[in-house]
Amino acid sequence: MDGLVMTFGGGGLDRASGIRMDAPRMGALLTGGKAQILPMWRGKPLIADEGRNRLGLVPHGHPVLAEMRGAPVFLGFLPDSGAPVFAADMTGWEPTGVDAAATAAFFDPSEQHHPALPMDHRFAELRGVMARLTPVEAEIAATARGILTWHETHGHCARCGAGTEPEAAGWQRRCTACGAHHFPRTDPVVIMLITRGNEVLLGRSHGWPEGMYSCLAGFVEPGETIEAAVRREVEEETGVRVGAVRYLASQPWPFPASLMFGCAGEAETAEIRVDPNELESAQWVTREDMVAVMAGIHPGIRAPRQGAIAHYLLAMWLAGQTD
Ligand SMILES: [Zn+2]
C-alpha cells in the first residue's frame, strides 16, 4: 500500500567502517576519479533535478567544493556501483539574499542556488524532499546531515574544553589537549502508536504547522528501557496510562541527532490531561477519522509528514498491520 513508506529506513550503503582509519586509502578513494561527493549547506543537502528530486552528487575537484570546510567525511560505498561517497560541509558559503527568518524556521522553505552549479541544483530542506529520494539517497543524506551537524557542534572537548580535531575519515574527534576520543552522537527517542480499541492517541506541540497532529514522542533517559520511556512519556504528556508496549520499527531522524524507536502501546485509561509545558493539545482519533486525516480531507487535523515514522506507524495501524 502507498502509505507504507518510511524514509531513512535503510538503503544498503556499505559503510566500510573498518577502513576509516586508513588515511592513505581514504585519500586514494577521494581522488581516484570515482568519488561521489554530497555538498551540504547548513544541514541542507544539494538536490538536483526539479522534477524528480535526486541528490546532487558532484565529483572531487568540482568548483562548488572550493569553499568546503575541513576534509570531506567518508560515508561508504554505493550498493550498486561500488563508488565511494563523501559528504562535504559547505556551511561557510555565503549566498546572496538569504532569508534569515526562513532559514531559522521549524521548516525552512527557502532554497539556495550556488552559481557554480546548473540552475536545477539547489540546497533544500531535507524534510521537504526526503519522501522522493531513493532509499540509498535518503540514507546518504541522513548520514551526511547527522555527522556534519555533530562536527559543527563538537569542536571542543566535553571533558576538558580544549579544541578537538576530526579523525577516522570524520567518524571520531580527538581532543588536542587531553587526548579523549569523542564519537558521533545519536539520541534515542521513543515514538508511540497508543491505541484504545478503535481510537489512537495523537498530540501536537507548540509551534507546529496549523492542524498538524502526530504520535506522541520523547527522549529515552539514561538507565531507562524503551518500554518504560513509552509509558513515562505518555503519562507525563497526557495523563494516559499505558500497559503492554512492543517495538515495531526504527528510523534515524537527523534533526539533529535522533534515532526513533517506533512502538505500539495499549492504553489502560482514556481521560486526557495535557501537560501544557509539553503539548499544546492531545486527542483520541477514531479509525474512521484517521482514514480522512491520512487522505488529507479531514476538516481539522493534518497528518504527519509523509516519510516520517509517525506517518508510517499510523498507516500500518489503518492497514491492520501492527498486531
Ligand atoms: Zn580534552
CSV table of C-alpha atoms and ligand atoms in Angstrom, one decimal:
chain,number,residue,atom,x,y,z
A,1,MET,CA,0.0,0.0,0.0
A,2,ASP,CA,1.2,3.5,-0.9
A,3,GLY,CA,1.2,4.9,2.7
A,4,LEU,CA,3.7,2.4,4.0
A,5,VAL,CA,6.8,4.3,3.1
A,6,MET,CA,9.4,5.2,5.7
A,7,THR,CA,12.3,7.4,4.6
A,8,PHE,CA,15.7,6.7,6.2
A,9,GLY,CA,14.6,3.1,6.7
A,10,GLY,CA,18.0,1.8,5.3
A,11,GLY,CA,19.3,2.0,1.8
A,12,GLY,CA,22.1,-0.6,1.8
A,13,LEU,CA,25.0,1.8,1.9
A,14,ASP,CA,28.2,-0.2,2.7
A,15,ARG,CA,29.7,2.0,5.4
A,16,ALA,CA,33.0,0.1,5.4
A,17,SER,CA,33.8,1.3,8.9
A,18,GLY,CA,36.9,-1.0,9.0
A,19,ILE,CA,38.9,1.2,6.6
A,20,ARG,CA,38.1,4.7,8.1
A,21,MET,CA,41.5,4.8,10.0
A,22,ASP,CA,43.4,4.1,6.7
A,23,ALA,CA,44.3,7.6,5.7
A,24,PRO,CA,46.2,6.8,2.5
A,25,ARG,CA,43.3,4.7,1.3
A,26,MET,CA,40.8,7.4,2.1
A,27,GLY,CA,43.0,9.9,0.1
A,28,ALA,CA,43.1,7.4,-2.9
A,29,LEU,CA,39.3,6.9,-2.7
A,30,LEU,CA,38.7,10.6,-2.7
A,31,THR,CA,41.0,11.5,-5.6
A,32,GLY,CA,40.7,8.2,-7.6
A,33,GLY,CA,38.1,9.6,-10.0
A,34,LYS,CA,35.1,7.6,-8.8
A,35,ALA,CA,34.2,9.6,-5.7
A,36,GLN,CA,30.7,11.0,-5.4
A,37,ILE,CA,30.5,13.9,-3.0
A,38,LEU,CA,27.4,15.3,-1.5
A,39,PRO,CA,27.7,19.1,-0.7
A,40,MET,CA,25.7,20.0,2.4
A,41,TRP,CA,24.9,23.7,3.3
A,42,ARG,CA,23.8,24.4,6.9
A,43,GLY,CA,22.1,21.0,7.2
A,44,LYS,CA,20.6,21.1,3.7
A,45,PRO,CA,21.6,18.5,1.0
A,46,LEU,CA,22.3,19.5,-2.5
A,47,ILE,CA,19.2,18.5,-4.6
A,48,ALA,CA,19.2,18.2,-8.4
A,49,ASP,CA,16.5,17.8,-11.0
A,50,GLU,CA,13.4,19.8,-10.2
A,51,GLY,CA,11.0,17.0,-11.3
A,52,ARG,CA,12.5,14.0,-9.5
A,53,ASN,CA,14.5,15.4,-6.6
A,54,ARG,CA,17.6,13.3,-6.7
A,55,LEU,CA,20.7,14.0,-4.6
A,56,GLY,CA,23.2,16.4,-6.2
A,57,LEU,CA,26.4,14.4,-6.0
A,58,VAL,CA,29.5,16.0,-7.6
A,59,PRO,CA,33.0,14.7,-8.4
A,60,HIS,CA,36.1,15.5,-6.5
A,61,GLY,CA,37.5,18.9,-7.6
A,62,HIS,CA,34.2,20.4,-8.6
A,63,PRO,CA,34.3,24.2,-8.3
A,64,VAL,CA,31.4,24.2,-5.8
A,65,LEU,CA,33.7,22.4,-3.3
A,66,ALA,CA,36.2,25.3,-3.3
A,67,GLU,CA,34.5,26.7,-0.2
A,68,MET,CA,34.4,23.3,1.6
A,69,ARG,CA,35.1,23.4,5.4
A,70,GLY,CA,37.6,20.8,6.5
A,71,ALA,CA,38.0,17.4,4.9
A,72,PRO,CA,35.0,15.5,3.5
A,73,VAL,CA,33.6,12.7,5.6
A,74,PHE,CA,33.7,9.2,4.1
A,75,LEU,CA,30.1,7.8,4.2
A,76,GLY,CA,30.8,4.4,2.4
A,77,PHE,CA,30.3,2.7,-0.9
A,78,LEU,CA,27.2,2.8,-3.1
A,79,PRO,CA,25.5,-0.6,-3.2
A,80,ASP,CA,25.2,-0.8,-7.0
A,81,SER,CA,28.3,0.8,-8.5
A,82,GLY,CA,30.6,0.5,-5.5
A,83,ALA,CA,31.6,4.2,-5.9
A,84,PRO,CA,32.9,5.8,-2.7
A,85,VAL,CA,30.6,8.5,-1.3
A,86,PHE,CA,31.7,11.5,0.8
A,87,ALA,CA,29.9,14.5,2.5
A,88,ALA,CA,31.3,18.0,2.2
A,89,ASP,CA,30.4,20.8,4.6
A,90,MET,CA,29.7,24.0,2.6
A,91,THR,CA,28.4,25.9,5.5
A,92,GLY,CA,31.0,28.7,5.1
A,93,TRP,CA,29.5,29.7,1.7
A,94,GLU,CA,27.6,32.9,1.9
A,95,PRO,CA,24.8,33.1,-0.7
A,96,THR,CA,23.4,36.5,-1.6
A,97,GLY,CA,19.9,37.4,-0.4
A,98,VAL,CA,19.4,34.7,2.3
A,99,ASP,CA,16.0,35.0,4.0
A,100,ALA,CA,17.3,34.8,7.7
A,101,ALA,CA,13.7,34.4,9.1
A,102,ALA,CA,13.0,31.4,6.7
A,103,THR,CA,16.3,29.6,7.5
A,104,ALA,CA,15.6,29.8,11.2
A,105,ALA,CA,12.0,28.4,10.9
A,106,PHE,CA,10.8,25.0,12.1
A,107,PHE,CA,10.5,24.1,8.4
A,108,ASP,CA,12.7,26.2,6.1
A,109,PRO,CA,11.0,26.5,2.7
A,110,SER,CA,13.8,28.6,1.2
A,111,GLU,CA,16.3,27.1,-1.3
A,112,GLN,CA,19.8,28.3,-2.2
A,113,HIS,CA,21.4,28.1,-5.6
A,114,HIS,CA,25.2,28.1,-5.9
A,115,PRO,CA,26.5,29.9,-9.0
A,116,ALA,CA,28.9,27.1,-9.9
A,117,LEU,CA,26.0,24.6,-10.4
A,118,PRO,CA,23.3,24.2,-13.0
A,119,MET,CA,20.0,26.1,-12.4
A,120,ASP,CA,18.1,22.9,-11.3
A,121,HIS,CA,20.6,22.3,-8.4
A,122,ARG,CA,19.8,23.8,-5.0
A,123,PHE,CA,20.3,23.3,-1.3
A,124,ALA,CA,16.9,22.3,0.1
A,125,GLU,CA,15.4,21.3,3.5
A,126,LEU,CA,15.7,17.5,3.7
A,127,ARG,CA,12.2,17.1,5.3
A,128,GLY,CA,10.7,18.6,2.2
A,129,VAL,CA,12.3,16.3,-0.3
A,130,MET,CA,13.0,13.1,1.7
A,131,ALA,CA,9.9,11.2,0.6
A,132,ARG,CA,11.1,11.4,-3.0
A,133,LEU,CA,14.6,10.2,-2.6
A,134,THR,CA,15.6,6.6,-3.2
A,135,PRO,CA,16.4,4.6,-0.1
A,136,VAL,CA,20.1,4.8,-0.6
A,137,GLU,CA,19.9,8.6,-1.4
A,138,ALA,CA,17.9,9.1,1.8
A,139,GLU,CA,20.5,7.1,3.8
A,140,ILE,CA,23.3,9.2,2.4
A,141,ALA,CA,21.5,12.5,3.1
A,142,ALA,CA,20.6,11.4,6.7
A,143,THR,CA,24.1,10.2,7.4
A,144,ALA,CA,25.7,13.4,6.0
A,145,ARG,CA,23.3,15.7,7.9
A,146,GLY,CA,23.8,13.8,11.2
A,147,ILE,CA,27.6,13.6,11.0
A,148,LEU,CA,28.2,17.1,9.8
A,149,THR,CA,25.9,18.6,12.4
A,150,TRP,CA,27.8,16.7,15.0
A,151,HIS,CA,31.1,18.1,13.8
A,152,GLU,CA,29.6,21.6,13.8
A,153,THR,CA,28.7,21.4,17.5
A,154,HIS,CA,31.6,19.4,18.9
A,155,GLY,CA,34.6,21.5,18.2
A,156,HIS,CA,35.5,21.4,21.9
A,157,CYS,CA,36.3,18.6,24.3
A,158,ALA,CA,33.4,17.7,26.6
A,159,ARG,CA,35.9,16.6,29.2
A,160,CYS,CA,38.5,19.5,29.3
A,161,GLY,CA,37.1,22.2,27.0
A,162,ALA,CA,40.2,22.3,24.6
A,163,GLY,CA,39.8,22.1,20.8
A,164,THR,CA,39.1,18.8,19.1
A,165,GLU,CA,40.2,17.6,15.7
A,166,PRO,CA,38.4,15.1,13.3
A,167,GLU,CA,40.0,11.7,12.6
A,168,ALA,CA,38.9,8.3,11.2
A,169,ALA,CA,37.6,9.9,8.0
A,170,GLY,CA,35.3,12.1,10.0
A,171,TRP,CA,33.8,9.4,12.4
A,172,GLN,CA,35.7,10.5,15.5
A,173,ARG,CA,37.1,13.6,17.1
A,174,ARG,CA,40.1,13.7,19.3
A,175,CYS,CA,41.0,16.3,22.0
A,176,THR,CA,44.2,18.1,21.2
A,177,ALA,CA,45.0,18.6,24.9
A,178,CYS,CA,43.8,15.5,26.9
A,179,GLY,CA,43.6,13.0,24.1
A,180,ALA,CA,39.9,12.0,24.8
A,181,HIS,CA,38.1,10.4,21.9
A,182,HIS,CA,34.6,11.6,21.0
A,183,PHE,CA,32.2,9.7,18.9
A,184,PRO,CA,29.2,10.9,16.8
A,185,ARG,CA,26.1,11.2,19.0
A,186,THR,CA,22.7,9.5,18.4
A,187,ASP,CA,19.9,10.3,20.8
A,188,PRO,CA,17.3,7.5,21.3
A,189,VAL,CA,13.7,8.7,21.1
A,190,VAL,CA,10.5,6.7,21.5
A,191,ILE,CA,7.5,7.4,19.3
A,192,MET,CA,4.4,5.6,20.0
A,193,LEU,CA,1.2,4.5,18.5
A,194,ILE,CA,-1.1,4.5,21.6
A,195,THR,CA,-4.4,2.8,20.9
A,196,ARG,CA,-7.5,2.1,22.8
A,197,GLY,CA,-9.9,-0.1,20.8
A,198,ASN,CA,-10.9,1.8,17.7
A,199,GLU,CA,-9.0,5.0,18.7
A,200,VAL,CA,-5.5,6.3,18.5
A,201,LEU,CA,-3.9,9.0,20.8
A,202,LEU,CA,-2.4,12.0,18.9
A,203,GLY,CA,-0.9,15.2,20.1
A,204,ARG,CA,0.6,18.4,18.8
A,205,SER,CA,3.4,20.5,20.1
A,206,HIS,CA,3.5,24.3,20.4
A,207,GLY,CA,4.7,25.9,17.2
A,208,TRP,CA,3.7,23.1,14.8
A,209,PRO,CA,2.1,23.9,11.4
A,210,GLU,CA,-1.6,24.6,12.0
A,211,GLY,CA,-3.8,21.4,12.5
A,212,MET,CA,-0.8,19.0,12.4
A,213,TYR,CA,-1.1,16.1,14.9
A,214,SER,CA,1.2,13.2,15.3
A,215,CYS,CA,2.1,10.3,17.6
A,216,LEU,CA,3.5,11.3,21.0
A,217,ALA,CA,7.3,11.1,21.3
A,218,GLY,CA,10.0,11.7,23.8
A,219,PHE,CA,13.7,11.2,24.6
A,220,VAL,CA,14.7,8.0,26.4
A,221,GLU,CA,16.5,8.8,29.7
A,222,PRO,CA,19.8,7.2,30.9
A,223,GLY,CA,19.0,4.0,32.7
A,224,GLU,CA,15.6,3.6,31.2
A,225,THR,CA,14.2,0.9,28.8
A,226,ILE,CA,12.4,1.7,25.6
A,227,GLU,CA,9.1,0.3,27.1
A,228,ALA,CA,9.4,2.4,30.3
A,229,ALA,CA,10.1,5.5,28.3
A,230,VAL,CA,7.0,5.0,26.3
A,231,ARG,CA,4.8,4.6,29.4
A,232,ARG,CA,6.5,7.6,31.2
A,233,GLU,CA,6.2,10.0,28.2
A,234,VAL,CA,2.6,9.2,27.5
A,235,GLU,CA,1.6,9.6,31.2
A,236,GLU,CA,3.6,12.8,31.6
A,237,GLU,CA,2.3,14.5,28.5
A,238,THR,CA,-1.4,13.3,28.5
A,239,GLY,CA,-2.1,11.5,31.8
A,240,VAL,CA,-3.0,8.3,29.9
A,241,ARG,CA,-1.7,5.1,31.5
A,242,VAL,CA,-0.2,2.6,29.1
A,243,GLY,CA,0.0,-1.2,29.6
A,244,ALA,CA,1.6,-3.6,27.1
A,245,VAL,CA,4.3,-2.0,24.8
A,246,ARG,CA,6.0,-3.6,21.9
A,247,TYR,CA,8.6,-2.4,19.3
A,248,LEU,CA,7.6,-2.1,15.7
A,249,ALA,CA,10.3,-0.3,13.6
A,250,SER,CA,13.1,2.3,13.8
A,251,GLN,CA,14.0,5.4,11.9
A,252,PRO,CA,17.2,7.6,12.0
A,253,TRP,CA,15.9,11.2,12.3
A,254,PRO,CA,18.9,13.5,11.9
A,255,PHE,CA,17.1,16.7,13.1
A,256,PRO,CA,19.6,16.9,14.6
A,257,ALA,CA,20.6,13.5,16.0
A,258,SER,CA,17.7,11.2,16.9
A,259,LEU,CA,17.0,7.6,16.4
A,260,MET,CA,13.3,7.0,16.6
A,261,PHE,CA,12.1,3.7,18.1
A,262,GLY,CA,8.5,3.2,16.9
A,263,CYS,CA,6.4,1.3,19.4
A,264,ALA,CA,2.8,0.2,19.8
A,265,GLY,CA,1.2,0.6,23.3
A,266,GLU,CA,-2.2,-0.2,24.7
A,267,ALA,CA,-3.8,2.5,26.8
A,268,GLU,CA,-5.4,1.4,30.1
A,269,THR,CA,-7.1,4.7,30.7
A,270,ALA,CA,-8.9,7.2,28.4
A,271,GLU,CA,-9.0,10.5,30.2
A,272,ILE,CA,-6.6,13.1,28.8
A,273,ARG,CA,-4.9,15.7,31.0
A,274,VAL,CA,-2.5,17.6,28.8
A,275,ASP,CA,0.7,19.0,30.3
A,276,PRO,CA,0.8,22.4,28.7
A,277,ASN,CA,4.6,22.6,29.1
A,278,GLU,CA,4.9,19.6,26.8
A,279,LEU,CA,2.0,19.7,24.4
A,280,GLU,CA,-0.5,22.2,23.0
A,281,SER,CA,-3.3,19.6,22.8
A,282,ALA,CA,-4.0,15.9,22.5
A,283,GLN,CA,-7.0,13.9,21.5
A,284,TRP,CA,-8.3,10.4,20.7
A,285,VAL,CA,-9.0,10.0,17.0
A,286,THR,CA,-11.1,7.2,15.6
A,287,ARG,CA,-10.0,4.9,12.8
A,288,GLU,CA,-12.7,6.4,10.5
A,289,ASP,CA,-11.4,9.9,11.2
A,290,MET,CA,-7.8,8.8,10.7
A,291,VAL,CA,-8.6,7.5,7.2
A,292,ALA,CA,-9.8,11.0,6.3
A,293,VAL,CA,-6.7,12.6,8.0
A,294,MET,CA,-4.3,10.4,6.1
A,295,ALA,CA,-6.2,11.1,2.8
A,296,GLY,CA,-5.8,14.8,3.5
A,297,ILE,CA,-9.5,15.5,3.6
A,298,HIS,CA,-10.2,15.8,7.4
A,299,PRO,CA,-11.5,19.3,8.3
A,300,GLY,CA,-9.5,19.8,11.5
A,301,ILE,CA,-6.5,17.5,11.6
A,302,ARG,CA,-3.4,17.4,9.3
A,303,ALA,CA,-1.4,14.1,9.1
A,304,PRO,CA,2.3,13.9,10.0
A,305,ARG,CA,4.7,14.3,7.0
A,306,GLN,CA,4.9,11.5,4.5
A,307,GLY,CA,8.2,9.6,5.0
A,308,ALA,CA,8.2,10.2,8.8
A,309,ILE,CA,7.9,7.2,11.1
A,310,ALA,CA,4.7,8.6,12.6
A,311,HIS,CA,3.0,8.6,9.2
A,312,TYR,CA,4.3,5.0,8.7
A,313,LEU,CA,3.0,3.8,12.1
A,314,LEU,CA,-0.4,5.3,11.5
A,315,ALA,CA,-0.7,3.8,8.0
A,316,MET,CA,0.3,0.4,9.4
A,317,TRP,CA,-2.4,0.7,12.1
A,318,LEU,CA,-5.0,1.6,9.5
A,319,ALA,CA,-3.9,-1.4,7.4
A,320,GLY,CA,-4.2,-3.7,10.4
A,321,GLN,CA,-0.5,-4.5,10.3
A,322,THR,CA,0.5,-3.5,13.8
A,323,ASP,CA,-0.8,-6.6,15.6
B,1,ZN,ZN,40.1,17.2,26.4
